[in-house]
DNA sequence: ACACTAATTTAGTCTAACCTAAATTATAAA
DNA sequence: TTTATAATTTAGGTTAGACTAAATTAGTGT
C-alpha cells in the first residue's frame, strides 16, 4: 500500500494517464514512442504493473492499458509534482518556459510531499502551470478546463490562449517569439480550409499566418 | 569525459571523498556502513570505478580507495549540489535544518547546472550551508576553514560555533533546543577530564553540561 | 614464527529494466 | 474469405547494482 514506485514506473503511469485520458486505452506503440523505449519493453512493464498488489493498470492482450484507481492516483501525484515544479522554476527561479520540462521530468520523481507543499504554498496553490496545463490539487483532483483548439477559431472571433501543449524547447521558443503564450489574445482574421492555415492578429500586433501543426496545439477560450 | 554518472556512483564518490579527506584511503567497511550496503558490494563497485575511462578511484587490494582528479571533481560537484540545496531549502522554502539532509540527498543527483547556478545566485553564492559545512565554489574549490572541535575549548575561553557535523534529524533538533547552532557563542566554564564533559554557557544563557559525543561534532572558532 | 580474528575479496545469484529477433494476432484491403 | 501489413507479444539475452556464502589476506598478540 505504501509504495515507493521507481522512476521508470512513474514515467509509465504518467504517459498511460496522458494517452488514456480520453477513455481509450494507451497502446503499446504509443507508449513506447513517448517513453523512448522498445514496444517489447512496454509489454513487459505493463504486465508487471498489472500484476502488482494492488494492480496499477488493467490490461488485456492487444487492447492496451488503462489505469486502476491506484495507478491513477500515482500518476496524478507525479503530474502534480511536474507541473508545480515547472511553475516554481519559471516564477521563482527565472527559468524560461522552454527550459523547465526537462528539469521537472528529473525532479518530479524525487521531491517529498513536504517539498511539494512548500512550493505549492509559495506559489499560492496555482491551478495551472506556465504552459496552461492544469495542476491536480493536493487531493489529486484535476481542474476541468473548457478550452478548445485555436485551430477551430473562425473569423471574426477572438479568444484568449489558455494552454500550449508542447514540450520541445525550440518549438516553445518559436511560439514565444510569435507571442503565442497563455494570456495572449488572438483574433481570427481568415481561415484557409485547404491547408488549414489560420490568419490571426496576436495582441493588437501584425497579422500573421499560423499552420495547423501549431494551431492544433494551442487551446483558447472565447471570452471578454 | 562527458560523464553521466548514476546516482549510486555519485553516492560512492561522495562518501569516498568524505572518508579520504584526511589523506588516508576510504576502507571497504567504512564505505559499506555509510552507504548502507554489504562490504562485498563496495568491493565490486570500487573495482568498477577504478576500471572506468577515466578511472574515478585508485585502488589496491586491501588498501582502500582514493579519488582520482576526475573522481574528486565529480564528488565535489555532488557535494556542491547537496550543500546549495540544503541552504536553499532552509532559507527560501522554510525547511528546518534537520529536514534538509534527506531531501538534498535525493535532489543532488538530478539538478542541472542551470538549476545549480540559479539557486546559488538566488542565495548570493554562499560559502557555507546551514550546518556550517563549506560549499565548493562553482570552480569546485573547497573553502578552507580554521574551526576546531568544541571538545577542545578550555575555560575561560569562548568561541563561536562554525559548524555542526551531523545529519540525524532527532540529534539536530536536540542541538537546536540547546542553542548549539552555527553563530552561537559558547563560553567554556569547566572541563571534566574523566568523562570529557564540558560545562558551557551558550549565548549568555544558563550553564549546561554537554558530553563528548556532542562536543566533538561541533566546530568552533575563537574570535572577538 | 604462529595462530587467531577481523577485514576484504571472490564466486555465484538475483532483480529491474532494458534490448533484439522471432512468433503471433489483429486489421483492413482485395 | 483470404491475405498482406502493422501491432503486439514471447523468448532469450544484457547490464547495473545489489545480495550471501565461502575463501583469502592482513594484523595482532603470544
XYZ file of C-alpha atoms (C1' of nucleotides) in Angstrom:
508
model
C 0.000 0.000 0.000
C 2.707 2.487 0.981
C 4.587 2.133 -2.211
C 7.862 3.538 -3.387
C 7.457 3.441 -7.117
C 10.598 3.561 -9.214
C 11.258 6.377 -11.601
C 10.578 4.239 -14.719
C 7.269 3.071 -13.287
C 6.219 6.635 -12.519
C 7.037 7.552 -16.106
C 4.962 4.718 -17.478
C 2.000 5.749 -15.334
C 2.312 9.402 -16.306
C 2.218 8.562 -20.004
C -0.520 5.988 -19.671
C -2.534 8.690 -17.968
C -1.974 11.124 -20.822
C -2.759 8.592 -23.529
C -5.819 7.128 -21.866
C -7.299 10.402 -20.637
C -9.938 10.291 -23.372
C -11.057 6.861 -22.167
C -9.398 4.769 -24.858
C -6.598 2.518 -23.572
C -2.980 3.534 -24.101
C -1.457 1.366 -26.812
C 1.883 -0.356 -26.600
C 3.369 1.511 -29.554
C 2.219 4.945 -28.476
C 3.665 4.349 -25.046
C 6.900 3.051 -26.498
C 7.244 6.154 -28.684
C 6.604 8.504 -25.763
C 8.929 6.674 -23.421
C 11.698 6.245 -25.952
C 11.690 2.505 -25.402
C 11.104 -0.602 -27.491
C 7.500 -1.829 -27.739
C 8.508 -5.174 -26.282
C 9.753 -3.410 -23.186
C 6.400 -1.728 -22.761
C 4.556 -5.028 -22.947
C 6.785 -6.434 -20.262
C 6.362 -3.471 -17.967
C 2.603 -3.268 -18.427
C 2.285 -6.895 -17.491
C 4.289 -6.232 -14.390
C 2.196 -3.203 -13.455
C -0.950 -5.246 -13.919
C 0.425 -7.936 -11.646
C 1.380 -5.695 -8.733
C -0.534 -5.699 -5.488
C -2.549 -3.554 -5.886
C -2.541 -3.528 -9.679
C -1.712 -0.146 -11.199
C -3.107 -0.877 -14.647
C -5.694 -3.154 -16.201
C -4.550 -4.923 -19.276
C -5.946 -7.275 -21.869
C -3.743 -8.548 -24.648
C -3.622 -6.377 -27.755
C -6.049 -3.930 -26.120
C -3.656 -1.597 -24.354
C -3.567 -0.376 -20.775
C -5.859 1.626 -18.525
C -5.035 2.930 -15.070
C -6.649 1.473 -11.984
C -7.639 3.913 -9.232
C -4.307 3.259 -7.504
C -2.438 3.803 -10.752
C -4.333 6.981 -11.470
C -3.523 8.330 -8.022
C 0.157 7.626 -8.525
C 0.075 9.242 -11.961
C -1.660 12.372 -10.706
C 0.842 12.659 -7.890
C 3.704 12.705 -10.382
C 1.879 15.100 -12.693
C 1.225 17.424 -9.765
C 4.905 17.358 -8.924
C 5.854 18.038 -12.512
C 3.557 20.983 -13.020
C 4.228 22.570 -9.658
C 7.936 22.295 -10.376
C 7.574 23.892 -13.800
C 5.640 26.724 -12.242
C 8.170 27.174 -9.476
C 11.124 27.129 -11.833
C 9.586 29.803 -14.026
C 8.167 32.126 -11.403
C 10.753 31.756 -8.639
C 13.996 30.815 -10.328
C 13.821 32.706 -13.594
C 13.726 29.734 -15.935
C 12.120 30.275 -19.318
C 9.157 28.115 -20.249
C 11.100 26.088 -22.764
C 13.721 25.011 -20.212
C 11.505 23.676 -17.469
C 10.100 20.469 -18.885
C 13.315 18.506 -18.822
C 14.267 19.730 -15.382
C 10.840 18.917 -13.973
C 10.997 15.438 -15.507
C 14.010 14.674 -13.383
C 12.889 16.381 -10.190
C 9.316 15.090 -10.186
C 10.396 11.646 -9.012
C 12.446 12.672 -6.015
C 10.727 15.534 -4.211
C 8.995 14.840 -0.910
C 5.441 15.686 -0.012
C 6.880 18.383 2.213
C 8.719 19.911 -0.718
C 5.562 19.721 -2.798
C 3.584 21.532 -0.111
C 6.184 24.233 0.348
C 6.464 25.172 -3.299
C 2.702 24.943 -3.791
C 2.081 27.363 -0.984
C 4.967 29.630 -2.021
C 3.180 29.880 -5.365
C -0.266 30.393 -3.825
C -1.526 26.936 -4.796
C -1.670 27.537 -8.526
C -4.170 25.593 -10.649
C -2.226 25.850 -13.919
C 1.428 25.736 -14.916
C 3.258 28.128 -17.274
C 2.010 26.227 -20.315
C -1.552 26.359 -19.047
C -1.657 22.696 -18.124
C -3.950 22.046 -15.170
C -2.273 21.132 -11.881
C -4.029 18.434 -9.835
C -4.961 19.679 -6.363
C -3.339 18.299 -3.218
C -6.308 15.913 -3.090
C -5.432 14.904 -6.666
C -8.484 16.437 -8.316
C -7.699 17.598 -11.831
C -9.146 21.047 -12.653
C -11.527 20.873 -15.611
C -10.885 23.270 -18.442
C -13.171 24.464 -21.201
C -10.576 25.480 -23.743
C -10.720 24.363 -27.383
C -8.062 24.210 -30.107
C -7.151 27.514 -31.705
C -7.428 25.615 -34.967
C -11.206 25.832 -34.621
C -11.373 29.599 -34.195
C -13.162 31.311 -37.112
C -13.192 34.945 -38.200
C -14.122 37.307 -36.802
C -13.976 35.640 -33.373
C -11.225 36.353 -30.921
C -10.100 34.370 -27.908
C -7.522 34.124 -25.157
C -4.804 31.480 -25.188
C -5.255 29.191 -22.208
C -2.883 26.356 -22.897
C 0.011 25.352 -25.120
C 0.552 21.630 -25.340
C 4.197 21.212 -26.257
C 7.470 20.332 -24.626
C 10.015 20.761 -27.423
C 12.231 23.723 -26.441
C 12.871 25.133 -29.951
C 9.175 24.915 -30.726
C 8.284 26.679 -27.478
C 10.816 29.408 -28.184
C 9.262 29.858 -31.594
C 5.784 30.240 -30.112
C 7.163 32.698 -27.615
C 8.607 34.782 -30.445
C 5.198 34.806 -32.123
C 3.575 35.936 -28.877
C 1.551 32.747 -28.732
C 1.654 32.250 -24.992
C -1.042 31.788 -22.358
C -2.833 35.055 -21.696
C -2.341 36.413 -25.208
C -5.434 37.456 -27.141
C -5.740 36.219 -30.697
C -8.256 37.336 -33.279
C -9.010 35.162 -36.270
C -8.775 37.152 -39.495
C -9.038 34.446 -42.122
C -9.120 30.681 -42.407
C -7.956 28.619 -45.340
C -9.771 25.269 -45.463
C -7.277 23.723 -47.870
C -4.140 23.808 -45.778
C -5.908 24.648 -42.512
C -3.857 27.775 -42.147
C -5.242 30.455 -39.885
C -4.511 34.123 -40.259
C -4.574 35.821 -36.876
C -3.703 39.012 -35.073
C -1.951 38.498 -31.738
C -2.306 41.147 -29.040
C -3.057 44.044 -31.415
C 0.088 43.225 -33.384
C 0.785 42.477 -37.030
C -1.364 39.938 -38.862
C 0.342 36.577 -39.230
C -0.413 33.149 -40.600
C -0.038 30.058 -38.479
C -0.206 26.491 -39.696
C -2.394 23.675 -38.457
C 0.521 21.944 -36.734
C 0.753 24.910 -34.430
C -2.852 25.949 -34.034
C -3.916 22.443 -33.075
C -1.672 22.523 -30.048
C -2.843 25.854 -28.746
C -6.032 25.904 -26.710
C -8.138 29.010 -26.318
C -11.286 30.279 -24.674
C -13.539 32.889 -26.203
C -14.216 35.431 -23.541
C -14.462 39.182 -22.971
C 34.866 12.513 -20.477
C 31.335 13.958 -20.523
C 30.028 11.693 -17.908
C 26.533 10.822 -16.820
C 27.239 9.173 -13.536
C 24.489 7.140 -11.940
C 23.072 8.036 -8.578
C 24.765 5.082 -6.803
C 28.130 6.025 -8.285
C 27.725 9.633 -7.175
C 26.956 8.388 -3.682
C 30.057 6.228 -3.612
C 32.216 9.145 -4.729
C 30.683 11.500 -2.182
C 31.420 9.127 0.666
C 34.873 8.215 -0.569
C 35.606 11.924 -0.593
C 34.465 12.339 2.988
C 36.364 9.315 4.253
C 39.584 10.032 2.403
C 39.645 13.782 3.002
C 42.387 13.366 5.596
C 44.557 11.580 3.034
C 44.041 8.017 4.246
C 42.154 5.802 1.797
C 38.486 5.037 2.402
C 38.123 1.463 3.604
C 35.618 -1.040 2.291
C 33.855 -1.477 5.610
C 33.558 2.211 6.382
C 32.102 2.817 2.963
C 29.720 -0.088 3.334
C 28.498 1.267 6.662
C 27.945 4.764 5.272
C 26.239 3.559 2.138
C 24.064 1.003 3.908
C 25.360 -1.726 1.657
C 27.246 -5.013 2.093
C 31.057 -4.808 2.066
C 31.206 -7.170 -0.889
C 29.092 -4.754 -2.888
C 31.556 -1.981 -2.136
C 34.478 -4.049 -3.372
C 32.668 -4.723 -6.601
C 31.761 -1.101 -7.165
C 35.226 0.202 -6.299
C 36.754 -2.152 -8.812
C 34.344 -0.886 -11.404
C 35.110 2.745 -10.596
C 38.813 2.043 -10.865
C 38.285 0.444 -14.250
C 36.311 3.282 -15.836
C 37.805 5.506 -18.520
C 38.941 7.761 -16.977
C 39.262 5.984 -13.612
C 37.401 7.691 -10.781
C 39.297 5.993 -7.961
C 42.662 4.373 -7.438
C 42.543 1.070 -5.680
C 44.933 -1.540 -4.430
C 43.631 -4.675 -2.791
C 43.032 -4.441 0.948
C 44.250 -0.816 0.897
C 41.022 1.030 0.247
C 40.123 3.666 -2.320
C 41.320 7.159 -3.122
C 39.750 9.552 -5.614
C 41.478 10.405 -8.853
C 41.248 14.041 -10.027
C 38.241 13.102 -12.165
C 36.626 11.330 -9.235
C 37.262 14.253 -6.933
C 35.714 16.655 -9.403
C 32.608 14.515 -9.641
C 32.422 14.230 -5.851
C 32.762 17.965 -5.331
C 30.090 18.611 -7.904
C 27.654 16.429 -5.963
C 28.682 17.945 -2.643
C 28.171 21.434 -4.066
C 24.702 20.433 -5.184
C 23.920 18.951 -1.805
C 25.008 21.928 0.228
C 23.490 24.532 -2.054
C 20.233 22.617 -1.903
C 20.300 22.428 1.880
C 20.898 26.151 2.026
C 18.147 26.881 -0.441
C 15.637 24.655 1.330
C 16.295 26.360 4.649
C 16.494 29.957 3.567
C 13.994 30.021 0.720
C 11.485 27.290 1.450
C 11.265 27.333 5.237
C 12.661 23.899 5.903
C 14.278 23.345 9.295
C 17.891 22.264 9.379
C 17.084 18.732 10.453
C 14.791 18.104 7.473
C 17.063 19.107 4.644
C 19.687 16.375 4.510
C 17.420 13.644 3.241
C 15.761 15.894 0.689
C 19.115 17.167 -0.593
C 20.380 13.586 -0.877
C 17.671 12.851 -3.407
C 17.780 16.124 -5.296
C 21.553 16.411 -5.564
C 21.717 13.778 -8.306
C 19.153 15.251 -10.652
C 19.520 19.021 -10.743
C 21.083 20.637 -13.815
C 23.984 23.041 -13.880
C 21.444 25.715 -14.699
C 19.463 24.904 -11.576
C 22.649 24.930 -9.533
C 23.569 28.376 -10.871
C 20.124 29.806 -10.259
C 19.870 28.765 -6.644
C 23.470 29.732 -5.962
C 22.906 33.223 -7.236
C 19.495 33.499 -5.538
C 21.383 32.798 -2.306
C 24.226 35.184 -3.103
C 26.759 32.427 -3.745
C 27.026 31.207 -0.168
C 30.237 29.568 1.025
C 28.662 27.544 3.834
C 25.430 25.650 4.303
C 23.072 25.810 7.324
C 25.219 23.311 9.247
C 28.348 25.330 8.538
C 29.699 22.832 6.017
C 31.788 24.527 3.328
C 30.255 24.710 -0.151
C 32.661 24.148 -3.039
C 32.737 27.089 -5.438
C 31.447 26.860 -8.998
C 35.058 26.080 -9.926
C 34.946 23.284 -7.337
C 37.375 24.873 -4.886
C 36.559 23.867 -1.328
C 36.713 26.795 1.133
C 39.259 26.173 3.870
C 38.060 26.529 7.421
C 40.004 27.053 10.627
C 37.488 25.737 13.088
C 38.377 23.195 15.776
C 36.227 20.817 17.828
C 34.333 22.425 20.700
C 35.601 19.461 22.729
C 38.973 21.207 22.848
C 37.729 24.512 24.252
C 39.039 25.188 27.785
C 37.869 27.621 30.435
C 37.715 30.526 30.370
C 37.861 30.703 26.582
C 34.818 31.403 24.494
C 34.215 30.777 20.828
C 31.623 30.923 18.060
C 30.071 27.786 16.605
C 31.048 27.496 12.969
C 29.952 24.011 12.013
C 27.856 21.112 13.242
C 28.725 17.808 11.634
C 25.594 15.713 11.902
C 22.715 14.569 9.758
C 20.476 12.679 12.175
C 17.264 14.724 12.475
C 16.487 13.988 16.174
C 20.067 14.808 17.084
C 19.939 18.070 15.149
C 16.660 19.014 16.807
C 18.253 18.348 20.168
C 21.194 20.617 19.361
C 18.797 23.261 18.186
C 16.959 23.099 21.507
C 20.261 23.593 23.313
C 21.057 26.599 21.160
C 24.081 24.829 19.728
C 23.805 26.143 16.201
C 26.209 27.970 13.915
C 26.620 31.548 15.020
C 26.010 30.843 18.693
C 28.681 31.930 21.157
C 29.762 29.378 23.741
C 31.916 30.005 26.755
C 33.723 27.137 28.441
C 33.071 27.187 32.188
C 34.570 23.869 33.258
C 36.029 20.727 31.765
C 35.998 17.279 33.313
C 38.921 15.212 32.010
C 37.401 11.923 33.199
C 34.269 11.814 31.091
C 35.286 14.641 28.763
C 32.182 16.572 29.707
C 32.291 20.281 29.097
C 30.311 22.817 31.075
C 29.419 25.779 28.884
C 27.284 28.857 28.702
C 25.509 29.332 25.380
C 24.605 32.859 24.256
C 24.508 34.341 27.770
C 22.067 31.627 28.818
C 22.046 29.082 31.622
C 25.127 26.985 32.237
C 24.818 23.463 30.845
C 26.903 20.353 30.528
C 27.469 18.717 27.187
C 29.043 15.342 26.592
C 31.976 14.442 24.402
C 29.762 12.788 21.814
C 28.214 16.161 21.149
C 31.153 18.497 21.634
C 33.336 16.506 19.245
C 30.913 17.157 16.412
C 30.662 20.888 16.939
C 33.393 23.042 15.455
C 34.190 26.489 16.765
C 36.480 29.421 16.196
C 37.762 31.656 18.962
C 37.208 35.187 17.865
C 36.018 38.556 19.151
C 57.180 -17.804 13.663
C 52.194 -18.970 14.576
C 47.720 -18.717 15.112
C 43.541 -16.222 15.678
C 40.394 -12.633 14.359
C 38.762 -9.088 11.550
C 38.683 -7.166 7.065
C 38.414 -7.979 2.428
C 37.755 -10.269 -1.831
C 35.837 -13.906 -4.862
C 32.232 -16.587 -6.700
C 27.787 -17.219 -7.701
C 22.741 -15.315 -7.567
C 19.012 -12.138 -8.008
C 16.012 -8.337 -9.794
C 14.605 -4.334 -12.558
C 14.569 -2.592 -16.801
C 16.035 -2.604 -20.924
C 17.242 -4.897 -25.713
C 16.684 -7.840 -30.409
C 14.700 -11.339 -33.127
C 11.084 -14.334 -33.928
C 6.343 -15.620 -33.476
C 1.752 -14.349 -33.111
C -2.535 -11.741 -33.544
C -5.416 -8.084 -35.243
C -6.876 -5.086 -39.071
C -8.031 -3.771 -43.329
C -7.907 -4.499 -48.371
C -8.745 -7.358 -52.332
C -12.649 -15.320 -47.477
C -8.076 -14.698 -47.960
C -4.053 -12.247 -47.458
C -0.827 -8.527 -46.525
C 0.667 -5.280 -43.159
C 1.038 -3.445 -38.806
C 0.819 -4.056 -33.926
C 1.792 -6.867 -30.227
C 3.670 -10.482 -27.571
C 7.046 -14.125 -26.473
C 11.551 -15.823 -25.846
C 16.004 -15.178 -24.715
C 19.831 -12.110 -23.528
C 22.333 -7.941 -21.309
C 23.711 -4.651 -17.654
C 23.934 -2.252 -13.190
C 23.835 -2.853 -8.682
C 22.749 -5.230 -5.052
C 22.959 -9.852 -2.081
C 25.034 -14.305 0.575
C 28.402 -17.629 1.497
C 32.909 -19.084 1.116
C 37.747 -18.164 0.567
C 41.534 -15.323 1.307
C 44.536 -11.827 3.305
C 46.162 -8.647 6.886
C 47.138 -7.525 11.541
C 47.913 -8.559 16.261
C 49.285 -10.942 20.337
C 51.915 -14.818 22.002
